[in-house]
Structures are given as structure tokens and as C-alpha cells.
């Protein structure tokens, strides 16, 4: 079945996924208008839907329907996706259809301005196995003589059908509190979600979901979109007074402009959109499937259990200390040892050394080779922390190239965490960055890089360079290019995306990395909420989750080792505590829990995830992979006398029997679905359990 259908008489296009469809049509004024985003429909039904597009409410509202890429021009007053200024000062756009192409699941619709030589191509792409629709836009300046200025260039406009209410789900947060899920009624207004930081940010994530206010975890229609971009971004949701809800989003924040020279084109990043029924849980599962099949490069690989030195040592790393940690980590069953910040230059604190990527001779007298060899002798892979986009002013790099950082004439260079941002839009700085990374990876056969970025852009200028705002795009593209090049040249290299914790998690970075460091907050109670938000879009196999010391460094909360493990086991398990301070008893327990994680990780990392909600503070996850089910349940706190009742599973064959692989007990599926699984929770706060069930048929 072709995913793209065209009706030539009605000039209407229909894209069909397995359980969703999307239709657009060419309007009389030359614009492409939205027709349908929802349940599967036929081409004839799409034609009928197109004919029924509501007329303008009155002559005071002259444009009927919503454009697929909203612009300025005519009686259009909503937030534009594309805003241009021609060299003579004209800003409005008037379209003329210039043809379309279909290539497999990829539809391109070309529109030319009726007067000015400007071509816009609207791209739509659907994979046959997914309901996710990928969209992006190309703007090409066909004028041989004049530049054109883009005041805004979003990836797409999205429109949802008319409903009495609209609710927005989105993620907010900050450092140490990323991915907090919020649901809120969409006001009749323009609601802006954005990052102006040059990075995806901790404060908002470029994913939103819209429903009519009645969707639950298991029921209801949900429309959601996610932007594949790791720099600044903006999404504007517009609920208009006549009851329509649309949104537009793309790279860059307000106030930036990009000039297209004669003949030049700009491609926006992809924004992916998903219509799903079956509530928020089903939307998340569809996104997880899409990320695995169409975003990640190595989705079938099982992520190793890693050890990371950061919380144990801070900047105090040296050969003997790292070897001691490595020995303990290996004895626990860790498979990848990652040395974090502090191994290079004069980096004994956050004040100096960033940019000087040579091992500190006082800490590693003969370089990194002895440590790398020892880690490998212990049977682990070797990984290193890097922060390639940043520099401390107190560094040899900055002393040699003070002009390589983002800066503006006559303005201070604002330091954050005592560092500045390298301007990787500069080809010389980008080339230098690639070459030291390439040398480092080659020389030590590095298996894993933790790619960190610990501050946002400020004074994002490039004095003397023609189009200064372009660097907001060019920097991120340069990061992508360096990652892509490294991965092409070192096919076994794996990368973890990090930006002071979870400040750079998005579909763009995931296309060239393997996992994300979710948050610097490793407190398991806080993590339950952080992981809940992260999992709305991103699958468990990319969610880095460490077990660290108690009391926790961030919150000072004391929690049992088992609880810390059970929370971290919901993602890619890592250990980040000071193992030299763990007791023999703790080390033995940890080794047992790591062995258990290895048993469940194919199910957690490659299975289908269901969020569970029990009574009181009890929440959990159910993962299903073939006949294997894994249940993780967490109860951070309990009222006096309260024992959570059995936890109902979300995915159960009611006609089957299930066996608990630990205790051997068997349960009828109907009982697991309706009455729930009795949980063997220890008493008190921070109680948790892990159950492995097998479907017996
Ligand atoms: C921020 C990261 O999130 C931490 O895990 C650690 O790598 C530090 N940076 C090191 O400076």
C-alpha cells in the first residue's frame, strides 16, 4: 500500500500510516491547506473532508482553513511559520503551486512566490511501519541578485481538529529537575515554549502533546510533535477565539534573522508528528518505536552497564584512584568504565583547563594508556568525558585563540561555570575540535564518549562575519557534523549526549548518539518524576540512570541501595557512587542487583513500556518483550497503616497464565489485569520491588 496518495482533480494529498492519516490540499489562492490529521481515511473521504473545510467565520476573517506553513500576507494574523523580508522591503507572501514529487513515502510540494523568485518546499515523510509523520521545509532564494531575509523559518505548522477543549502536555524543569511533565488547559492565546540558550535546554523540551482534556494513560486521542534539533528552538501554540488550535515550531528563537544569499537554500530540521488513540501510554509507545526504528543508529544493541567517576571523585581524578574504582566496578559486573571530568590540562576544578585536551601529567604521568589497558584487562570497555564546545578562559586554547569563542564587540564575555562557548560555526574551530577528538579516540581506541556541554550561549556573536545570527544554526550543525564524522570513522564508538545533565535530549542529538545523561540529580525519589517525563517521548534504552551514594549529594536524602537500583533499572543502568567507600555488604548486594539487571535488560531496553499507577505514591513500569514481562514498582513514601493494594498490570493476556520466575508462583492473566499483582514491598518509605513474569500461554 503506498503511503502517499494524490487526487489530481482535487489537488489533494493523503499520507497513510498503519493507524493514522494526514491530508492536505491546494487551495485556490495557491497555498497548501490542512485537511486532516487523525484516524485512517480513504482518498475519497479526504476529498470530502477537504470540501468541508470550514469557511472563514465572516468577512472580518477572510482566510478559510489553516495553511500547512503559515505565513504573513493577506488576512492572516496568527503566528507565522515563515516570515520573510525581500530586499525591497516587501514582507507578505503570495503562493503559486509549482508541482510536487513523490519518492516512496516522501512527498515534496513546491510553492513559488507569485512575484519574487523564492521557492518553498514542504516535505512530508512517512515510514510504512509508523504513524509518525516527519515534516520539514526548504526555502530557496532563486533570485540571482538579491538576498532575502528570513525573520522566522519553522519546520511546519500543525493543526488539530475542532474540539470543545484543548489541553497541552509539555516538559519543564531546570538543572537537576529536568523533564517535569505538566498538563494544562490551552488558553485562547499564543503560548510560547522555547529555548533561547543555544541548546535544547533543561527548562523546556521541544516535545508537546495536545488532547481534548479527556485523554488518560490508556484512553483517548493524542496529537504530539517533537523537534529534531539541539540548539535554540521555539514552538508557538495558538488557540484562536473561533476554536481552532494550531502550532508552529522550529529552530531558533524570536529575534534571530537569517539572510539567504542569491541562490542559497535553508533546510529546517525535521519535526515529527504523531496521532494516536489509546491515550498517553500508547502515544509514548509509538514514539519509542519510532525512535528505535528511525532515529537511533544501533537500536538492537544492548547498552552496557557503565561506571562513571563523577560523583565519586569530582575533579580529583588520577591514575591510582581511577584504577581502584575500576577494579571495584569490574568486580560488580560493570561492562564500561567512564572517566569523567578532570583528566586533562590544568582541570583540577571548574576554573581552568577546559580546551586543553591532553592528559594532566601530574595525574596521568605516562598518559591514559595504563588506565585504558587496566580497564580492558579487567574486562571492561573504556570511555571518557569530553566537553568539546567549551573553553575556560584560563586555558592554553583560549590564550592562543581568544577570538574562537562566541563574543560581541563592545560587550562583556559572560562566564558561566567559568567557561565560554567555542564558536563551532567557525570552520577553523570546528576542524580543530574534530581533529583532537579523532586523535583521542584513535590513540586510545576509546569505546565511549560522554559529550557534555555545561553552559548556554551568551553574546552569541562573530564580529566581522556577515550574517551573525547564522551561527545559532551553524554551531549545532557543526556539532552534528563532528559527531557524524567521528562515528563514521570509528564505527564502534558510542556517544552519550549530556549538557549539565539532561540539557540536550532531543531527536536531533539521538540520531547521532546512543544514550542521554538524563539528569545530574541521581536521587531516586526525584528520579521517578524525571524519568516519568523523559519516557513520554524517549525510550528506556537511551535513558542513562546511575545508582549513587546515600545520602544523595544533591538532596541529602538517604535511601536503601535496593530502591536506588530498582529506580535506575528502568533505564540504562550505571553506577556512579564512590565504590571505595561501599561496605562489603553493599558491594555484594550491588553485584547481585547488577546480575539481575542483566537478566531483565533485554526486556527493559528492547521491550514495550507501560506506565503503571497504583494506590498512594505507588508507581511502576511494566516492560514486555516476547513472553517476558518485567515489573518495577516504587513506593517512595507511605502513610501510617497504608499497604498499597495489588498493582494492576497494563498489558496482560487475560486468557493466559503467568509464572513469577523468582518464586515460581503462577497467576491467571485475568487476575493480573483485574485484581492486580500482589506486591512484596518491604516496610517503610523507599520501598520497591522487581518482578519477572513469564507468559506461559
Ligand atoms: C555535568 C554532567 O552532567 C556531570 O555528569 C559531569 O560530567 C559534570 N558535568 C562534569 O563537569
XYZ file of C-alpha atoms and ligand atoms in Angstrom:
708
model
C 0.000 0.000 0.000
C 1.559 3.350 -1.000
C 1.823 5.748 1.919
C 1.345 8.819 -0.296
C -1.765 9.194 -2.485
C -2.650 12.112 -4.767
C -6.035 13.131 -6.131
C -5.245 15.224 -9.248
C -8.754 16.674 -9.705
C -8.965 17.930 -6.174
C -5.236 18.506 -5.849
C -5.244 16.744 -2.525
C -2.549 14.573 -0.969
C -3.109 11.843 1.608
C -0.371 10.189 3.673
C -1.339 6.978 5.388
C 0.339 5.214 8.289
C -0.769 1.913 9.792
C -3.387 3.554 12.053
C -3.313 7.265 11.204
C -3.664 9.523 8.196
C -2.769 13.062 7.199
C -4.244 15.048 4.299
C -3.581 18.449 2.724
C -4.949 20.184 -0.360
C -4.055 23.011 -2.655
C -6.332 25.993 -2.136
C -7.472 28.442 -4.792
C -5.058 31.096 -3.555
C -2.089 28.787 -4.168
C -1.466 27.928 -0.511
C -1.446 24.362 0.823
C -4.174 23.942 3.451
C -4.593 21.438 6.200
C -7.393 18.875 5.740
C -6.989 16.004 8.188
C -4.730 14.637 10.932
C -6.260 11.686 12.684
C -7.832 8.294 12.085
C -7.168 6.453 8.822
C -9.373 7.658 5.947
C -9.612 6.918 2.235
C -8.717 9.335 -0.527
C -12.424 9.916 -1.222
C -13.092 10.649 2.429
C -10.166 13.061 2.418
C -11.666 14.834 -0.599
C -14.946 15.184 1.271
C -13.136 16.443 4.351
C -11.293 18.962 2.163
C -14.535 20.235 0.696
C -15.971 20.703 4.154
C -13.105 22.864 5.380
C -14.918 25.491 7.371
C -15.317 28.806 5.561
C -13.997 31.994 7.057
C -16.159 32.933 10.037
C -17.110 36.259 8.445
C -15.781 38.833 6.068
C -13.808 40.084 9.052
C -11.902 36.741 8.924
C -11.085 36.439 5.268
C -8.972 33.238 5.175
C -10.713 29.874 5.465
C -8.795 26.936 6.921
C -5.210 26.788 8.114
C -2.141 26.808 5.896
C 0.341 23.992 6.199
C 3.062 26.584 6.577
C 1.529 29.736 7.938
C 2.910 32.967 6.507
C 2.363 36.668 6.681
C 0.226 38.047 3.882
C -3.418 38.675 3.128
C -5.814 38.440 6.049
C -3.574 36.169 8.111
C -2.925 37.272 11.671
C -1.817 34.125 13.501
C 1.772 33.241 14.353
C 3.626 32.718 11.046
C 5.867 29.719 10.467
C 7.631 31.558 7.663
C 8.332 35.238 7.770
C 10.459 36.818 5.040
C 11.589 40.268 4.018
C 12.583 40.812 0.421
C 15.306 43.270 -0.432
C 12.761 45.940 -1.453
C 11.047 45.738 1.926
C 8.033 43.627 0.912
C 7.205 41.026 3.537
C 3.955 39.279 2.571
C 3.953 36.024 0.587
C 1.555 35.015 -2.178
C 1.866 31.462 -3.439
C 1.739 29.770 -6.805
C 1.797 25.975 -6.960
C 4.994 24.774 -8.625
C 4.455 20.998 -8.644
C 5.080 18.085 -6.352
C 7.240 14.950 -6.182
C 6.616 11.628 -4.531
C 9.527 9.354 -3.753
C 8.436 6.343 -1.728
C 6.981 7.750 1.455
C 8.391 11.230 0.795
C 6.088 13.912 -0.607
C 7.521 17.309 -1.585
C 5.158 20.121 -2.524
C 6.772 23.114 -4.194
C 5.357 26.615 -3.905
C 6.770 29.709 -5.572
C 6.049 33.258 -4.623
C 3.893 34.863 -7.332
C 6.298 37.723 -7.840
C 9.626 37.225 -6.093
C 11.986 34.387 -7.050
C 11.546 32.414 -3.821
C 10.674 28.717 -3.657
C 9.425 26.895 -0.624
C 9.200 23.124 -0.493
C 7.015 21.454 2.107
C 8.349 17.997 2.896
C 6.280 15.133 4.319
C 7.693 11.706 5.021
C 6.098 8.621 6.488
C 7.695 5.235 7.091
C 5.442 2.279 6.288
C 5.745 0.871 9.826
C 4.952 4.016 11.820
C 2.220 6.610 12.240
C 4.845 9.289 12.814
C 4.861 11.912 10.061
C 8.165 13.707 9.505
C 7.953 17.230 8.143
C 10.450 19.885 7.240
C 10.726 22.897 4.954
C 13.244 24.097 2.399
C 13.383 27.776 1.473
C 15.395 28.634 -1.614
C 16.261 32.123 -2.767
C 16.120 31.840 -6.566
C 16.962 35.494 -7.074
C 20.286 35.828 -8.887
C 20.978 39.279 -7.496
C 19.221 39.978 -4.227
C 19.403 38.411 -0.807
C 16.249 37.613 1.133
C 15.980 37.820 4.910
C 14.202 35.122 6.881
C 12.723 36.578 10.048
C 11.314 33.177 11.020
C 11.595 29.789 9.375
C 9.792 26.980 11.197
C 9.721 23.358 10.180
C 5.917 23.098 9.910
C 2.505 24.230 11.102
C 0.293 21.614 12.783
C -3.497 21.726 13.076
C -5.740 19.550 15.246
C -9.455 19.033 14.627
C -12.057 21.122 16.407
C -12.716 20.058 19.982
C -14.513 21.865 22.828
C -11.354 21.907 24.930
C -7.676 21.557 24.327
C -5.022 20.528 26.802
C -1.277 20.829 26.434
C 1.214 18.342 27.868
C 4.797 19.553 27.961
C 8.032 19.249 29.897
C 9.545 21.899 32.138
C 12.454 21.898 34.554
C 15.900 23.149 35.319
C 19.294 21.748 36.154
C 18.731 18.764 38.493
C 14.967 18.828 37.824
C 14.595 18.104 34.119
C 11.581 16.587 32.325
C 8.797 17.533 34.746
C 5.544 16.711 32.997
C 2.881 19.426 33.061
C -0.647 19.273 31.703
C -2.562 22.492 31.317
C -5.655 23.827 29.534
C -4.568 25.686 26.394
C -5.674 29.309 26.757
C -7.239 31.263 23.910
C -3.931 32.943 23.252
C -0.493 32.250 21.878
C 1.515 30.050 24.202
C 5.250 30.013 23.567
C 7.600 27.223 24.597
C 11.192 27.980 23.801
C 14.883 27.727 24.483
C 16.986 30.825 23.848
C 20.096 29.113 25.158
C 21.664 27.684 22.015
C 20.933 24.231 23.463
C 17.770 22.174 23.730
C 17.724 23.151 27.423
C 16.711 21.750 30.805
C 13.877 24.223 31.035
C 11.665 23.002 28.228
C 11.916 20.141 25.764
C 10.795 20.508 22.143
C 8.010 17.938 22.527
C 4.356 18.704 23.107
C 1.156 16.670 23.194
C -2.343 18.014 22.692
C -5.596 16.298 23.647
C -9.135 17.441 24.318
C -8.712 17.239 28.070
C -10.176 13.764 28.442
C -7.262 11.538 27.428
C -5.869 9.254 30.120
C -2.889 6.944 30.232
C -4.890 4.239 28.471
C -7.636 6.023 26.509
C -8.174 8.956 24.208
C -6.806 10.741 21.160
C -3.427 12.454 21.456
C -1.633 14.603 18.877
C 2.041 15.128 19.644
C 5.102 16.563 17.923
C 8.832 16.503 18.581
C 11.516 18.645 17.011
C 14.807 17.069 15.933
C 17.051 19.984 16.887
C 19.637 20.535 19.622
C 20.028 24.310 19.561
C 17.619 27.134 20.369
C 14.041 26.460 19.335
C 10.539 27.817 19.615
C 7.065 26.323 19.496
C 4.048 28.647 19.476
C 0.674 27.067 20.222
C -2.219 29.191 19.016
C -5.757 28.599 20.205
C -7.852 31.158 18.409
C -11.137 32.625 19.607
C -13.113 30.700 16.990
C -11.963 27.423 18.462
C -9.036 26.265 16.330
C -5.787 25.051 17.799
C -2.628 25.068 15.710
C 1.046 25.239 16.461
C 4.198 26.126 14.640
C 7.722 25.260 15.652
C 11.275 25.115 14.544
C 14.833 26.135 15.204
C 15.956 29.467 16.566
C 14.184 31.768 18.962
C 12.456 35.077 18.297
C 14.549 37.977 17.080
C 17.052 35.942 15.058
C 17.198 36.511 11.310
C 18.961 34.596 8.577
C 19.887 36.062 5.231
C 19.810 33.816 2.188
C 22.289 34.958 -0.428
C 21.266 34.731 -4.109
C 20.816 31.050 -4.949
C 21.108 29.897 -1.349
C 18.706 27.490 0.399
C 17.903 26.733 4.018
C 16.621 23.361 5.212
C 14.856 23.355 8.542
C 15.278 20.481 10.972
C 12.653 17.754 10.958
C 9.646 17.980 13.201
C 7.888 14.673 13.722
C 4.165 14.433 14.469
C 2.112 11.550 15.772
C -1.621 10.991 16.019
C -2.519 8.159 18.338
C -5.519 6.690 20.068
C -5.119 4.748 23.281
C -4.053 7.631 25.494
C -0.696 8.975 26.569
C 0.714 5.494 27.120
C 0.024 4.450 23.576
C 1.484 7.724 22.253
C 4.688 7.091 24.208
C 4.961 3.535 22.924
C 4.515 4.733 19.334
C 7.239 7.349 19.874
C 9.558 4.766 21.451
C 9.055 2.510 18.428
C 9.754 5.378 16.059
C 12.908 6.435 17.921
C 14.191 2.877 17.824
C 13.416 2.170 14.204
C 14.050 5.546 12.608
C 16.233 7.717 14.839
C 18.811 5.578 16.670
C 21.758 4.090 14.806
C 22.184 0.995 16.976
C 18.743 0.231 18.363
C 19.316 -3.517 18.603
C 22.431 -3.190 20.710
C 22.074 -3.791 24.403
C 23.540 -0.862 26.299
C 26.302 -1.887 28.742
C 26.209 -1.311 32.490
C 28.568 1.601 32.970
C 30.521 3.079 35.814
C 31.079 6.864 35.852
C 33.547 8.512 38.216
C 31.926 11.959 38.558
C 30.015 11.676 41.817
C 32.807 9.629 43.384
C 35.736 11.894 42.617
C 34.544 15.214 41.223
C 37.603 16.760 39.581
C 40.024 14.696 41.718
C 40.851 12.040 39.196
C 44.201 10.298 38.920
C 45.533 7.008 37.659
C 45.610 5.187 41.007
C 42.179 6.413 42.080
C 40.556 5.506 38.774
C 42.219 2.090 38.787
C 40.888 1.426 42.283
C 37.373 2.374 41.188
C 37.748 0.314 38.015
C 38.752 -2.786 39.991
C 35.692 -2.499 42.214
C 33.407 -1.695 39.277
C 34.625 -4.745 37.355
C 34.096 -6.997 40.355
C 30.464 -5.859 40.464
C 29.871 -6.777 36.818
C 30.240 -3.309 35.246
C 30.967 -3.522 31.497
C 32.036 0.034 30.583
C 34.232 2.279 32.732
C 33.918 6.014 32.036
C 36.367 8.514 33.463
C 34.605 11.846 33.867
C 35.876 15.434 34.089
C 39.356 16.297 35.405
C 41.735 14.088 33.389
C 43.228 16.781 31.140
C 45.142 20.073 31.186
C 45.030 22.078 34.395
C 41.492 20.897 35.089
C 41.584 20.405 38.845
C 38.429 22.486 39.271
C 35.880 24.171 37.046
C 38.126 27.245 36.848
C 40.790 26.108 34.385
C 41.948 23.738 31.713
C 38.837 23.244 29.586
C 40.045 23.169 25.993
C 43.475 21.670 26.744
C 42.722 18.075 25.821
C 45.983 16.435 26.848
C 46.173 14.170 29.891
C 47.302 16.003 33.002
C 50.900 14.772 33.510
C 50.731 15.035 37.300
C 47.649 12.790 37.334
C 48.500 10.503 34.425
C 52.318 10.564 34.232
C 52.511 8.323 31.163
C 49.230 9.326 29.608
C 45.939 7.448 29.559
C 47.306 4.210 28.183
C 47.955 2.489 31.534
C 44.419 3.214 32.740
C 42.817 2.212 29.429
C 44.822 -1.052 29.426
C 43.918 -1.804 33.020
C 40.219 -1.167 32.347
C 40.389 -3.556 29.404
C 42.366 -6.128 31.394
C 39.527 -6.041 33.892
C 37.170 -6.949 31.053
C 35.502 -3.553 30.607
C 35.276 -1.071 27.767
C 36.853 2.355 28.246
C 35.034 5.675 27.971
C 35.995 9.312 28.519
C 34.207 12.549 29.361
C 34.717 15.450 26.943
C 33.204 18.902 26.594
C 34.219 19.827 23.038
C 32.170 23.016 22.649
C 33.573 24.847 25.660
C 36.698 26.565 26.935
C 37.887 28.033 30.224
C 39.419 31.490 29.743
C 42.231 30.117 31.901
C 43.421 27.639 29.265
C 46.125 27.456 26.635
C 43.428 27.177 23.978
C 41.831 30.467 24.944
C 45.179 32.218 25.305
C 46.015 31.114 21.750
C 42.579 31.765 20.220
C 40.545 34.306 22.184
C 38.601 35.012 19.001
C 37.337 31.430 18.751
C 34.600 31.948 21.352
C 31.146 33.414 20.879
C 31.533 37.112 21.588
C 30.344 40.539 20.573
C 32.197 43.787 20.042
C 31.902 46.186 22.987
C 30.254 43.572 25.215
C 31.457 41.537 28.166
C 32.077 37.852 27.669
C 29.711 36.430 30.265
C 31.218 33.429 32.012
C 29.043 30.638 33.299
C 30.685 27.807 35.227
C 33.848 29.856 34.482
C 33.681 28.948 30.815
C 32.854 30.324 27.392
C 31.368 28.702 24.297
C 33.567 27.922 21.311
C 32.091 29.212 18.089
C 31.938 25.992 16.102
C 30.302 27.865 13.227
C 33.932 28.857 12.529
C 35.374 26.219 10.214
C 38.836 26.532 11.852
C 37.473 25.951 15.375
C 35.277 23.092 14.171
C 38.124 21.442 12.291
C 40.422 21.741 15.298
C 37.721 20.239 17.527
C 37.183 17.309 15.222
C 40.888 16.629 14.918
C 41.643 16.434 18.653
C 38.616 14.203 19.219
C 39.619 11.982 16.323
C 43.192 11.733 17.647
C 41.991 10.961 21.165
C 39.581 8.242 20.046
C 42.145 6.705 17.667
C 45.050 6.785 20.076
C 43.221 5.063 22.932
C 40.660 3.152 20.961
C 38.017 4.919 23.009
C 34.750 2.975 23.122
C 32.510 5.686 24.540
C 32.478 9.456 24.787
C 30.294 11.324 27.231
C 29.808 14.562 25.237
C 28.961 17.278 27.751
C 28.062 20.966 27.275
C 27.729 22.852 30.521
C 26.581 26.321 29.651
C 24.238 28.168 27.303
C 25.171 30.738 24.666
C 25.555 34.370 25.656
C 26.878 37.231 23.499
C 26.405 34.880 20.550
C 28.266 36.960 18.024
C 31.032 36.575 15.490
C 32.444 40.050 14.861
C 33.353 40.706 11.277
C 31.267 37.847 9.985
C 28.476 38.806 7.585
C 25.373 37.100 8.947
C 25.979 36.807 12.687
C 22.688 35.112 13.618
C 23.528 32.233 11.311
C 25.853 30.828 13.965
C 22.859 29.721 16.060
C 22.152 27.180 13.349
C 25.701 26.614 12.170
C 27.064 25.782 15.636
C 24.548 22.980 16.147
C 25.083 21.697 12.630
C 28.845 21.670 13.270
C 28.301 19.610 16.437
C 26.230 17.167 14.384
C 28.874 17.023 11.667
C 31.673 16.337 14.123
C 29.665 13.575 15.786
C 28.687 12.091 12.416
C 32.254 12.169 11.176
C 33.629 10.580 14.335
C 31.049 7.834 14.185
C 31.676 7.169 10.506
C 35.429 6.896 11.089
C 35.086 4.939 14.346
C 32.114 2.626 13.846
C 32.484 1.080 17.316
C 32.420 4.426 19.103
C 29.302 5.070 21.178
C 28.327 8.541 22.444
C 26.305 9.744 25.405
C 24.646 13.152 24.987
C 24.893 15.333 28.078
C 24.515 19.038 28.775
C 24.907 19.577 32.503
C 22.621 16.545 32.924
C 19.620 16.411 30.587
C 20.013 19.756 28.820
C 20.359 18.228 25.373
C 17.837 15.457 24.825
C 16.026 15.619 21.504
C 15.505 13.602 18.341
C 18.324 15.507 16.599
C 21.060 14.532 19.018
C 19.679 10.996 19.338
C 20.249 10.489 15.613
C 23.997 10.590 16.315
C 24.317 9.423 19.917
C 23.293 6.258 21.733
C 22.020 7.456 25.079
C 21.389 10.568 27.124
C 22.621 11.512 30.570
C 19.147 12.247 31.915
C 19.948 14.460 34.906
C 22.699 15.226 37.388
C 20.058 14.562 40.006
C 20.546 10.911 40.945
C 18.235 10.927 43.963
C 15.874 8.013 43.258
C 12.793 9.778 44.612
C 13.338 12.793 42.349
C 14.337 10.479 39.528
C 10.931 8.803 39.447
C 9.405 12.103 38.282
C 12.292 12.957 35.947
C 12.142 9.533 34.310
C 8.355 9.748 34.019
C 8.679 12.912 31.941
C 11.657 11.676 29.919
C 9.795 8.491 28.987
C 6.889 10.376 27.436
C 8.958 10.604 24.264
C 12.253 8.781 24.742
C 12.635 5.019 25.243
C 14.327 3.348 28.226
C 17.286 2.223 26.115
C 18.537 5.827 25.827
C 17.879 6.889 29.434
C 21.109 6.885 31.453
C 20.359 6.145 35.134
C 23.005 5.743 37.826
C 22.998 4.307 41.296
C 24.981 6.656 43.529
C 25.789 7.078 47.199
C 23.416 7.623 50.080
C 22.852 10.282 51.349
C 22.450 11.723 47.881
C 24.849 14.570 47.006
C 22.079 16.769 45.635
C 19.220 16.188 48.068
C 20.931 14.670 51.138
C 18.173 12.050 51.148
C 19.047 8.591 52.445
C 17.594 5.687 50.505
C 18.239 1.938 50.509
C 20.568 0.525 47.852
C 17.809 -1.736 46.539
C 15.464 1.226 45.969
C 18.218 3.170 44.172
C 18.841 0.172 41.925
C 15.193 -0.502 41.211
C 14.665 3.088 40.057
C 17.826 3.099 37.902
C 16.949 -0.287 36.395
C 14.134 1.447 34.483
C 16.755 2.770 32.059
C 20.358 2.102 31.070
C 21.853 1.156 34.420
C 25.026 2.846 35.569
C 26.902 3.040 38.834
C 28.147 6.438 39.934
C 28.933 6.066 43.618
C 32.264 6.049 45.412
C 32.760 2.304 45.373
C 35.865 2.557 47.526
C 33.581 3.673 50.365
C 30.916 0.988 49.896
C 30.904 -1.792 52.514
C 31.448 -5.434 51.586
C 27.762 -5.986 52.234
C 26.787 -3.173 49.864
C 29.182 -4.408 47.193
C 27.743 -7.919 47.417
C 24.192 -6.620 47.207
C 25.122 -4.357 44.284
C 26.753 -7.255 42.401
C 23.550 -9.273 42.829
C 21.386 -6.401 41.615
C 23.611 -5.795 38.571
C 23.350 -9.509 37.729
C 19.565 -9.202 37.993
C 19.591 -6.131 35.755
C 21.464 -8.112 33.118
C 18.661 -10.664 33.228
C 15.941 -8.039 32.755
C 17.687 -5.570 30.466
C 16.672 -7.151 27.156
C 13.096 -6.653 28.315
C 13.655 -3.110 29.653
C 15.846 -1.900 26.792
C 14.144 -3.637 23.869
C 10.640 -4.260 25.165
C 7.436 -2.254 25.161
C 6.915 0.026 28.151
C 3.685 0.572 30.087
C 3.428 3.112 32.886
C 1.548 1.862 35.943
C -0.103 3.823 38.699
C -1.035 2.204 41.978
C -2.597 3.487 45.143
C -0.978 6.339 47.099
C 2.510 7.134 45.889
C 2.988 3.756 44.245
C 4.021 3.935 40.591
C 5.733 1.479 38.360
C 6.677 0.288 34.921
C 5.805 -2.869 33.095
C 8.050 -3.923 30.194
C 7.045 -6.634 27.771
C 9.379 -8.410 25.363
C 8.016 -11.595 23.798
C 6.847 -13.806 26.654
C 8.907 -11.955 29.244
C 7.443 -9.295 31.481
C 9.337 -7.155 33.970
C 7.610 -5.130 36.617
C 9.364 -2.393 38.593
C 7.330 -0.714 41.340
C 8.363 2.141 43.605
C 6.691 3.479 46.699
C 8.727 6.479 47.936
C 6.619 7.173 50.991
C 3.673 5.668 52.862
C 1.101 6.884 55.322
C 0.719 5.056 58.619
C -1.072 1.763 58.196
C -1.164 2.010 54.428
C -0.273 -1.060 52.400
C -0.673 -0.465 48.636
C -3.150 -2.922 47.161
C -2.055 -5.241 44.315
C -0.842 -3.422 41.205
C -2.922 -3.966 38.060
C -0.814 -4.721 35.019
C -1.466 -2.843 31.795
C -0.507 -5.441 29.230
C -1.864 -8.877 30.024
C -3.299 -11.772 28.075
C -6.323 -12.431 30.275
C -6.644 -15.980 28.989
C -3.037 -16.911 29.810
C -1.162 -17.948 32.920
C 1.974 -16.143 34.109
C 4.769 -17.505 36.272
C 6.856 -15.459 38.680
C 10.373 -16.515 37.696
C 11.689 -15.876 41.196
C 9.121 -17.512 43.424
C 7.619 -19.940 40.911
C 4.104 -18.731 41.807
C 1.621 -18.691 38.924
C -1.113 -16.139 38.250
C -4.053 -16.193 35.852
C -3.809 -13.271 33.423
C -7.353 -12.194 34.254
C -6.322 -11.759 37.874
C -3.240 -9.680 36.967
C -5.376 -7.427 34.809
C -8.363 -7.011 37.110
C -7.251 -7.648 40.684
C -3.563 -6.940 40.181
C -0.277 -8.478 41.212
C 0.253 -8.679 44.984
C 3.485 -6.805 45.695
C 6.017 -7.944 48.210
C 7.106 -4.481 49.341
C 9.432 -4.037 52.283
C 8.014 -1.907 55.103
C 8.567 1.840 55.373
C 9.489 4.520 52.896
C 11.568 3.975 49.757
C 10.076 0.572 49.220
C 10.415 -1.078 45.828
C 10.145 -4.388 44.102
C 11.117 -6.106 40.891
C 9.101 -8.998 39.490
C 9.906 -11.113 36.448
C 6.937 -12.882 34.917
C 6.790 -15.310 32.041
C 3.731 -15.735 29.865
C 3.079 -19.480 29.862
C 0.312 -19.475 27.274
C 27.873 17.870 34.049
C 27.482 16.431 33.874
O 26.098 16.293 33.832
C 28.082 15.638 35.025
O 27.653 14.301 34.976
C 29.569 15.741 34.964
O 30.031 15.141 33.786
C 29.999 17.197 35.031
N 29.328 17.994 34.045
C 31.486 17.298 34.849
O 31.908 18.597 34.792
